[in-house]
XYZ file of C-alpha atoms in Angstrom:
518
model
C 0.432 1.525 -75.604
C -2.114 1.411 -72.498
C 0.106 -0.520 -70.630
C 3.368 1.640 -70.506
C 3.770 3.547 -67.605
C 6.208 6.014 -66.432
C 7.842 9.059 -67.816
C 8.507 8.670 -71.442
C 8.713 9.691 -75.228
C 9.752 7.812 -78.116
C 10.312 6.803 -81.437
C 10.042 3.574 -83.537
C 10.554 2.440 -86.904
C 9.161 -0.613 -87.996
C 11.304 -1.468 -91.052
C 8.983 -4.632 -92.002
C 5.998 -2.314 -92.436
C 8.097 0.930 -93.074
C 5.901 2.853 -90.239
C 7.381 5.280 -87.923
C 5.469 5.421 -84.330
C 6.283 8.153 -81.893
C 4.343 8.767 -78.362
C 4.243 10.428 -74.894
C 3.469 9.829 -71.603
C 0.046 10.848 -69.969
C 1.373 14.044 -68.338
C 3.996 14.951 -70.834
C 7.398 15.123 -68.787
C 9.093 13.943 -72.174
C 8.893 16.561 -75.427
C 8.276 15.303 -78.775
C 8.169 17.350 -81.931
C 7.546 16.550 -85.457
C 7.198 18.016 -89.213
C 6.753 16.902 -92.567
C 8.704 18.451 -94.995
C 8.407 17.183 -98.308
C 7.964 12.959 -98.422
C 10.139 13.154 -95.437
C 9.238 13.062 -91.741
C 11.511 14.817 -89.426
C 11.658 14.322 -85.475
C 13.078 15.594 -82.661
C 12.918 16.026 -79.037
C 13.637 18.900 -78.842
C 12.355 22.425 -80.839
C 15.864 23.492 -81.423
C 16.955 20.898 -83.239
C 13.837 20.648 -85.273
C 14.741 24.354 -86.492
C 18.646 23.691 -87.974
C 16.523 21.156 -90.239
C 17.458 23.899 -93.106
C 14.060 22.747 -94.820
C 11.889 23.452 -92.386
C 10.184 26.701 -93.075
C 10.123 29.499 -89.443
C 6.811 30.749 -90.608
C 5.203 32.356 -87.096
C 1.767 31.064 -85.816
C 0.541 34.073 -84.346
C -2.521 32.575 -82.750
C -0.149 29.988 -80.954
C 2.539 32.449 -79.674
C 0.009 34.835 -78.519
C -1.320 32.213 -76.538
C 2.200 31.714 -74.904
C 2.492 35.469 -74.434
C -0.373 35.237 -72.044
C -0.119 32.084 -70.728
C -3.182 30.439 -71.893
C -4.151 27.343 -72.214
C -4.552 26.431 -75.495
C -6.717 23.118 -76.335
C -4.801 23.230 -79.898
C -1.586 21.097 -77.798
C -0.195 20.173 -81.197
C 0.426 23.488 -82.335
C 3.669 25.113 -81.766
C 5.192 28.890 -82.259
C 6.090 28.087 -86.051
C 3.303 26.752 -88.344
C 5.503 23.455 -89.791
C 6.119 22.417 -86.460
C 4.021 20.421 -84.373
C 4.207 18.913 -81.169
C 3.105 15.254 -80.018
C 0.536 15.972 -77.264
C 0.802 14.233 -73.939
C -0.661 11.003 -73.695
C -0.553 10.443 -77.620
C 1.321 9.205 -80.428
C 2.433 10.257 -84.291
C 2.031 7.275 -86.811
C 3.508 7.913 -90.576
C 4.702 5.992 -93.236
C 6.337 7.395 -96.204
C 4.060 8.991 -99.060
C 1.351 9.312 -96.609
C 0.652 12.384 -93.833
C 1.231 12.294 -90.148
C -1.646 11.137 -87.860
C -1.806 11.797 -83.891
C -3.871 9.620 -81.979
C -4.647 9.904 -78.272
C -3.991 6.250 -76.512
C -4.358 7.759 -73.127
C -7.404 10.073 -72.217
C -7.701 11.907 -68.701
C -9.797 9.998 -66.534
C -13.468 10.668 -65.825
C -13.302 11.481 -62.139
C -16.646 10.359 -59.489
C -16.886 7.262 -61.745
C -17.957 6.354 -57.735
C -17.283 2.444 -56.765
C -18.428 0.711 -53.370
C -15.373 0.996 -51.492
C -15.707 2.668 -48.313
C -12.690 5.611 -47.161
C -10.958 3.487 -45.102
C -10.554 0.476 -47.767
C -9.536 3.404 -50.038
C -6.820 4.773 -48.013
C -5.479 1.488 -47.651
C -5.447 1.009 -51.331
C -4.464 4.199 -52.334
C -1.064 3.615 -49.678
C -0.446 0.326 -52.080
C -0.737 1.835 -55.740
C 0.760 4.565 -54.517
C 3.379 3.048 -53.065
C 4.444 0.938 -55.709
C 4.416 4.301 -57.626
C 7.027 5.608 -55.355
C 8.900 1.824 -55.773
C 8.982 1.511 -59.530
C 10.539 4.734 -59.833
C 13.254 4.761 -57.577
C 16.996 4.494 -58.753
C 17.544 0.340 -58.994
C 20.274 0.788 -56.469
C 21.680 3.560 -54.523
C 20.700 7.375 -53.676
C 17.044 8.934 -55.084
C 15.943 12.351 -53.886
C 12.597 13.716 -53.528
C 12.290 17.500 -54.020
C 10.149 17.969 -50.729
C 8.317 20.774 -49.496
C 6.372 21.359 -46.076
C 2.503 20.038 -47.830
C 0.995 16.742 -48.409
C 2.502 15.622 -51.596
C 6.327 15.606 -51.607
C 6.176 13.981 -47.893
C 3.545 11.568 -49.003
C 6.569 10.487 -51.583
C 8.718 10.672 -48.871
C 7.379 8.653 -46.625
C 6.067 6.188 -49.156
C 9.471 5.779 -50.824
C 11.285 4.990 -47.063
C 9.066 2.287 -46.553
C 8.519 1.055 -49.595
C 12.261 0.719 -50.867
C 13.707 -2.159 -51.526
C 17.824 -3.549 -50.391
C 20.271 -1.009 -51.414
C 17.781 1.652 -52.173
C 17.581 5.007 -50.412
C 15.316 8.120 -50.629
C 16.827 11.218 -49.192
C 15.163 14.792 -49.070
C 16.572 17.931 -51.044
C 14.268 21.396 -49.614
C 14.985 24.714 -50.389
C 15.463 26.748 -47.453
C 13.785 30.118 -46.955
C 14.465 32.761 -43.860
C 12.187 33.270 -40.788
C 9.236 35.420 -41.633
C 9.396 34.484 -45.571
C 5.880 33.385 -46.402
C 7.766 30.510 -48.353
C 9.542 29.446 -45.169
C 8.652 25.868 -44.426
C 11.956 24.768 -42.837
C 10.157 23.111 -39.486
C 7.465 21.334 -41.260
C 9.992 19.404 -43.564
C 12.416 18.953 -40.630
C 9.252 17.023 -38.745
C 8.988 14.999 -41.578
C 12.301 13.919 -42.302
C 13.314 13.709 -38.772
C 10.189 11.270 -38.551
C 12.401 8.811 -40.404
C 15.749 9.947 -39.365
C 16.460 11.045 -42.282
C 19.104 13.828 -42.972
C 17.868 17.614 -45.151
C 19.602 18.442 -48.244
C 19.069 22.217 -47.897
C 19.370 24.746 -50.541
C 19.314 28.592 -49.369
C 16.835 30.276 -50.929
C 19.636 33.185 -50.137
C 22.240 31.170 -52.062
C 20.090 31.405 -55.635
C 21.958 33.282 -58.458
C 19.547 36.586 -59.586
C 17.729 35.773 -63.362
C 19.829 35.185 -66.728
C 20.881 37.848 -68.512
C 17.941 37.452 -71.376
C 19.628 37.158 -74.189
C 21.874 34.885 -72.951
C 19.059 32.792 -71.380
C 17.118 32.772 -74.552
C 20.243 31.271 -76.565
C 20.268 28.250 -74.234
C 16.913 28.203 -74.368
C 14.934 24.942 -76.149
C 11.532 26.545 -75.753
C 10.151 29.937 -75.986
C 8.283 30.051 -72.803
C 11.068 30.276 -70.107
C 10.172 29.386 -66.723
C 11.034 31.683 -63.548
C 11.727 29.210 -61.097
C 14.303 27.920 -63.596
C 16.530 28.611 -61.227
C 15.013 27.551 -58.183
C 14.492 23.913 -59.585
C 18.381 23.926 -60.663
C 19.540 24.552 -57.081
C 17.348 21.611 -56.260
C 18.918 19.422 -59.311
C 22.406 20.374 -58.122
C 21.262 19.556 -54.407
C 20.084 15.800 -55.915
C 23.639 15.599 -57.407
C 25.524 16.078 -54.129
C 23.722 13.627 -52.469
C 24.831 11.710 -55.573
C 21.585 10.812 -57.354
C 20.579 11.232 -60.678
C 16.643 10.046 -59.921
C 14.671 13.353 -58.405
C 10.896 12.196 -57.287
C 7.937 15.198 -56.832
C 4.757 15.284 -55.554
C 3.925 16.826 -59.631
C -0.118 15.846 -59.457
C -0.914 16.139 -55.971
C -3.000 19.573 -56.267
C -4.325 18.142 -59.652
C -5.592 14.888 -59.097
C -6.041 14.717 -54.722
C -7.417 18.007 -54.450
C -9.599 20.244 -56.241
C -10.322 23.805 -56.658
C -13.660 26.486 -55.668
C -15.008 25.000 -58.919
C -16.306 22.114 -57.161
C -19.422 24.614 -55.787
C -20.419 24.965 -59.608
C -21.540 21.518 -59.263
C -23.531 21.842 -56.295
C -25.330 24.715 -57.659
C -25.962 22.629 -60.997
C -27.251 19.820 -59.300
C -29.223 21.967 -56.648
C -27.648 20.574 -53.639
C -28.322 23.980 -52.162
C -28.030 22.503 -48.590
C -24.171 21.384 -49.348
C -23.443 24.636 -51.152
C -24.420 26.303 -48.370
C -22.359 24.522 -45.722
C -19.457 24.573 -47.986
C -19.503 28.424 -48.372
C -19.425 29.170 -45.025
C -16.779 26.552 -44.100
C -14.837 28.705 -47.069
C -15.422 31.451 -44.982
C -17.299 33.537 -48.062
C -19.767 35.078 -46.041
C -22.192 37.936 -46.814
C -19.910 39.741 -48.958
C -19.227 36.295 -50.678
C -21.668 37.285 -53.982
C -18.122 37.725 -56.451
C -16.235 33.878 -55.502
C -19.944 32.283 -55.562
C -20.541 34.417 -59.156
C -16.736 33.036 -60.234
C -17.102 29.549 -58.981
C -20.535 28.320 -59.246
C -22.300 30.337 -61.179
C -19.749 31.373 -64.246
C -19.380 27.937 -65.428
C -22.625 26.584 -65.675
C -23.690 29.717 -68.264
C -24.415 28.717 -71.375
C -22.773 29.519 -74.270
C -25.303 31.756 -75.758
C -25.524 33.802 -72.414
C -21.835 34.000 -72.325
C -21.781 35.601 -76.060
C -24.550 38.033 -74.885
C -22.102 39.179 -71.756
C -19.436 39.663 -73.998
C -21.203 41.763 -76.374
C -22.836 44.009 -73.606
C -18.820 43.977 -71.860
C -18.200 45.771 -75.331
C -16.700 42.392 -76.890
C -14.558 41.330 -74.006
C -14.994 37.951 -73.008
C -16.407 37.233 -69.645
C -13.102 35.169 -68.210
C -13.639 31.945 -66.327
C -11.672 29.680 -64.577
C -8.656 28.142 -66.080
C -8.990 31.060 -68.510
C -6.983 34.437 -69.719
C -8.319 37.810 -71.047
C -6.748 39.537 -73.641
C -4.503 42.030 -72.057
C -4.482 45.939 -73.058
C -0.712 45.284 -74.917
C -1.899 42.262 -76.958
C -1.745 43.531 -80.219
C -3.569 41.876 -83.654
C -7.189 43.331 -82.601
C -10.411 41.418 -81.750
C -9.405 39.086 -84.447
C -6.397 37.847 -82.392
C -8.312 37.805 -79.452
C -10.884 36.035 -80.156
C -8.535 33.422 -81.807
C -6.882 33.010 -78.709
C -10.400 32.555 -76.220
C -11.314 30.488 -79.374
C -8.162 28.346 -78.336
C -8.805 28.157 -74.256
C -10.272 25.680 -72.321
C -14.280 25.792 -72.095
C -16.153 23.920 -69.408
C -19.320 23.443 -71.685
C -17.375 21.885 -73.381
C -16.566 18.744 -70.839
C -17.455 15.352 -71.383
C -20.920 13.827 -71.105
C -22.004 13.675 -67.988
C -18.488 15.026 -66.614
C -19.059 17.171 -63.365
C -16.923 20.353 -63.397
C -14.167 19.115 -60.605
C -13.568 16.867 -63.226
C -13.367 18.399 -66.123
C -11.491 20.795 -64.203
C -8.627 17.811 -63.452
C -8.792 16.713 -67.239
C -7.462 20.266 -68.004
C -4.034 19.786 -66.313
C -3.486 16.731 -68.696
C -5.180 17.853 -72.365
C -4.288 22.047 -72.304
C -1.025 23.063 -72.968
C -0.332 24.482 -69.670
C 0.418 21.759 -67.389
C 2.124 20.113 -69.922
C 4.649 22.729 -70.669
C 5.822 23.306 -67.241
C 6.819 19.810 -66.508
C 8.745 19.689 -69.846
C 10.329 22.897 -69.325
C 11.356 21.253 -65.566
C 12.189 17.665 -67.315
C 14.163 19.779 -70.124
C 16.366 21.343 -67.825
C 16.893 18.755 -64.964
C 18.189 16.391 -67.903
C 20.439 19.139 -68.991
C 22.250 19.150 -65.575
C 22.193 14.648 -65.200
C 19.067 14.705 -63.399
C 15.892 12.855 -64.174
C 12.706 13.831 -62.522
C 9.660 11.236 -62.257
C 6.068 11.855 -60.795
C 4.796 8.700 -59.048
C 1.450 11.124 -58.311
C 1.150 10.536 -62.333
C 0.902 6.607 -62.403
C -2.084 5.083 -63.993
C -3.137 3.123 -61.260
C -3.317 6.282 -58.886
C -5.446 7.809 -61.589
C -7.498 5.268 -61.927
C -7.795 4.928 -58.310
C -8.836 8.438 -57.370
C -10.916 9.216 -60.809
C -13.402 6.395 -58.424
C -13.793 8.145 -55.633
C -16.329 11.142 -55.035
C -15.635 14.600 -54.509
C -15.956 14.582 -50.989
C -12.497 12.870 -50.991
C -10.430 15.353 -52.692
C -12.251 18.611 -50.806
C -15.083 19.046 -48.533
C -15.631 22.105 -45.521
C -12.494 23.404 -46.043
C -10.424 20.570 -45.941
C -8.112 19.541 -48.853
C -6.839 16.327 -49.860
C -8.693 14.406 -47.432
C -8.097 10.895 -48.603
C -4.121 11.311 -48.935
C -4.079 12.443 -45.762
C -5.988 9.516 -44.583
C -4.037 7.461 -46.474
C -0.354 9.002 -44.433
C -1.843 8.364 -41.354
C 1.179 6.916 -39.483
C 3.371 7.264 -42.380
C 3.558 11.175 -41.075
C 3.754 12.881 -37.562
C -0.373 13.304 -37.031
C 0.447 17.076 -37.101
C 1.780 17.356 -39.825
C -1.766 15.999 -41.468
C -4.269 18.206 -39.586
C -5.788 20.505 -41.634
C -4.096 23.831 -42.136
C -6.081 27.297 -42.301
C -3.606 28.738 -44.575
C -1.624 27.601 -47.069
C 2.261 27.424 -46.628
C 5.344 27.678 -48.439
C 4.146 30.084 -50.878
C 7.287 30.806 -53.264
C 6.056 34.222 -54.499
C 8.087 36.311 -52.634
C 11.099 35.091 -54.623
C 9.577 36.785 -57.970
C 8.835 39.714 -55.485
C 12.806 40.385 -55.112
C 13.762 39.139 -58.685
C 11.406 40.717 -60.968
C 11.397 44.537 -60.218
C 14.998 44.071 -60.149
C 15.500 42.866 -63.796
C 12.402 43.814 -66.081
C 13.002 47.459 -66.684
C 16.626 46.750 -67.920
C 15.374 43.951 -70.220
C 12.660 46.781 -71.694
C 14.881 49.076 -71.895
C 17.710 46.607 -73.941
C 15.348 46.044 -76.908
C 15.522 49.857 -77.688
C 12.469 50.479 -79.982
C 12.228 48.052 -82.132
C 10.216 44.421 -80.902
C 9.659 41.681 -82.822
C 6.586 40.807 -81.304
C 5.561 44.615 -82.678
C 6.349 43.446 -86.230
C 4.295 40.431 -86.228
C 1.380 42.465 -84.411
C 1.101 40.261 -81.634
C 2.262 43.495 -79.168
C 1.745 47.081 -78.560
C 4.704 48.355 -76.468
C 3.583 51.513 -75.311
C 0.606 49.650 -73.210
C 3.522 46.954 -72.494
C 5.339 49.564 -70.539
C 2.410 50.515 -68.881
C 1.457 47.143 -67.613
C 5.881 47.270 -66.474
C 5.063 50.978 -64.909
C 1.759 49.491 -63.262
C 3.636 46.181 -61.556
C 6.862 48.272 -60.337
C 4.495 50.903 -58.395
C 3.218 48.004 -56.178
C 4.693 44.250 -57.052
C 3.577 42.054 -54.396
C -0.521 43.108 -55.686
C 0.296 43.372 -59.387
C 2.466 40.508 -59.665
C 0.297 39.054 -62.503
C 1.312 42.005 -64.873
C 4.795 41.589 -63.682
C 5.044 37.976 -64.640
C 3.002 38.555 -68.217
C 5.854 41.077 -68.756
C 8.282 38.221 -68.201
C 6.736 36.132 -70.150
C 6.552 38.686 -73.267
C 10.395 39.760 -72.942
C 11.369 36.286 -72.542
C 9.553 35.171 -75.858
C 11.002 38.764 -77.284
C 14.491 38.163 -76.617
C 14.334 33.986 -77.401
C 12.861 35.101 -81.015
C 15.822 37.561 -82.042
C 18.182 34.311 -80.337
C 16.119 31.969 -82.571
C 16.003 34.470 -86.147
């Protein structure tokens, strides 16, 4: 099982020893669901299909689907919305045989990153450009067109460039980008014309101003597979439908990039632990945290090296809410079920004392993209419906090798004084204009402007549709007075609130996919 790589999930049945195997990739771009009912095993790829089994029971798992309401990441991957059906975790695999019950075992664990080796950057970057390469190679279309959904950063381009001159005769790697208008903080249109005109190469562009408004809910929850619905749904179609006119069905992202060549604040949390207070320093002011920097040093560095037992005593002197870390939710005001259901859920999330031995926290912090259930849904709910529409997406940044690669290098390579994914970006050196790699002060093509003009536009009608009665209400899991608050709250200001905007989504979506789903 090691040795498989790409984007997969399967089933086998080995008639000779009557033993069914089923498994998933690493970063879970394939679903895989399962339930035993009876002395029978049923499986499917898909949730939907698992539920016209008539014998498999709808029972709710609150715990689970509150989770999903507030889009935490739940350790428990296996679980699902309904009790009798589970879900094959990325990077594992189901083994039954009749008579007996079904057993998941992970083959493929996140690696332990700053596992450092004795290569020097340079020798790096040169071997990260071949395993990443081949990456790109492997999983372009045998012959003919392959897109790459490309954006203005490091990632997609580093898949664009590495595709152009890596492909092989008859093989071609075009660019599909969406298209945003001047002044739109998502607007990357020059930065991705660089690139591709760096290679000749010809845009695919999508207007952003071309993208049909949200599904009407109900609708959109019939067609729906999952209960989480994503809100760029949309936004990745129009890119799906731009791959099809250039006539491919292979669509290549740069999935992994922030995950695995970058890293986030938490990397000061080290520092602090190990008392490298002369590289904590210089890192904090490269951030730019300043004097008033006492709350991102608290959140970064200091949060998630408490122990547990100080972390119970802040929650009981918070009057039992749970001091939030990274990576984690609170329990919002509408979440119904009481402290019970809340503390099932932060039972559920992610908890960095709770990292590998000898794991630093940049680490443990990339492990979560690959064993929560938050990274994992979003790039099946993108595989789910790119299939739908004849398009298959792959993530070279995923491979093994590249993995395996960067879990070897230290942290200085991912982030250090303010600059982000140093060793890709040493690695595209002459692969990419030179300006195109400098470091950036700000982050670009930030899509959040789109929610900005779709939301406000569509969530009080959906409220309002339900009428007084919620499902959600009857199983406890939501109090819709406070709901409409936390609606009233977004709409007075969304570009600040835009959290409680997209929690509301996410709770109306689930609302209306449950009555679709009785």
């Amino acid at each position: 099982m090691k040795r498989l790589e790409g984007d997969f999930a399967f089933i086998l049945w080995d008639r000779r020893e009557h033993l069914l195997v089923g498994a998933r990739d690493l970063h879970g771009g394939r679903p895989l669901f399962f339930s035993q009912v009876g002395d029978q095993l049923v499986v499917g790829s898909c949730l939907t299909a698992m539920l016209a089994y008539p014998r498999i029971p709808r029972d709710i798992n609150r715990a689970a689907l509150a989770c999903s309401l507030i889009s935490a990441a739940s350790t428990l991957v296996e679980e699902t919305e309904f009790r009798a059906v589970s879900r094959v975790p990325a990077g594992c695999m189901v083994r039954w045989s009749p008579g007996r019950t079904p057993v998941v075992q992970r083959f493929a664990e996140a690696p332990q990153f700053e596992r450092l080796d004795d290569v020097g950057p340079q020798e790096a970057a040169e071997r990260l450009r071949e395993v990443l390469g081949q990456a790109v190679r492997e999983r372009l279309a045998s012959s003919g067109v392959s897109s790459v959904w490309m954006s203005g950063g490091y990632d997609s381009p580093a898949i664009f460039a590495l595709g152009r001159t890596n492909r092989g005769v008859g093989q071609e790697l075009l660019p599909v980008s969406m298209s945003y208008p001047v002044g739109d903080k998502g607007r990357e249109d020059e930065l991705i014309e660089r690139v591709a005109g760096h290679y000749g190469a010809p845009v695919e562009w999508v207007a952003r101003a071309s993208l049909p408004p949200l599904p009407d809910p109900a609708e959109w929850a019939r067609r729906r597979d999952q209960c989480a619905a994503h809100p760029y749904e949309n936004w990745n179609r129009a890119l799906m439908a731009g791959t099809r006119r250039l006539g491919a069905r292979i669509a290549l992202s740069g999935n992994g990039g922030d995950q695995f060549f970058g890293v986030s604040g938490i990397f000061l949390g080290d520092l602090l632990r190990r008392g490298h207070w002369v590289s904590l320093w210089r890192e904090l002011r490269a951030l730019g945290f300043g004097p008033k920097g006492l709350r991102p040093l608290f959140h970064w560095a200091v949060k998630p090296n408490l122990p547990p037992y100080l972390l119970e005593v802040a929650r009981r002197l918070r009057g039992g809410r749970h001091l939030k870390q990274h990576l984690q939710r609170s329990a919002p005001a509408w979440l119904g079920g009481g402290p019970a259901l809340a503390a099932d859920v932060q039972a559920r999330q992610w908890k960095f004392s709770n990292r590998r031995p000898g794991e630093s926290l940049a680490s443990a912090e990339a492990a979560w993209y690959l064993h929560t259930s938050a990274g994992q849904q979003i790039v099946s709910l993108v595989g789910e419906f790119s299939l739908g529409g004849g398009v298959e997406s792959r993530s070279p940044m995923y491979d093994g090798r590249v993995l395996d690669l960067m879990s070897r290098r230290p942290r200085e390579d991912r982030y250090s004084m303010a600059e982000n994914k140093r060793l890709l970006r040493q690695a595209l050196a002459g692969l990419l204009p030179a300006e195109h790699l400098a470091p950036r002060s700000n982050r670009t093509g930030l899509p959040g402007g789109y929610l900005v003009d779709e939301l406000p536009a569509v969530l009080p009608e959906w409220f309002d549709r339900l009428g007084s009665d919620m499902r959600l209400a009857d199983l406890g899991l939501v109090q819709p007075r406070e709901l409409r608050q936390s609606l009233d709250r977004y709409l007075r200001n969304p570009p600040w609130e835009s959290s409680e905007g997209v929690a509301v989504f996410d709770v109306l979506s689930a609302e209306y996919w449950l009555r679709s789903h009785p």
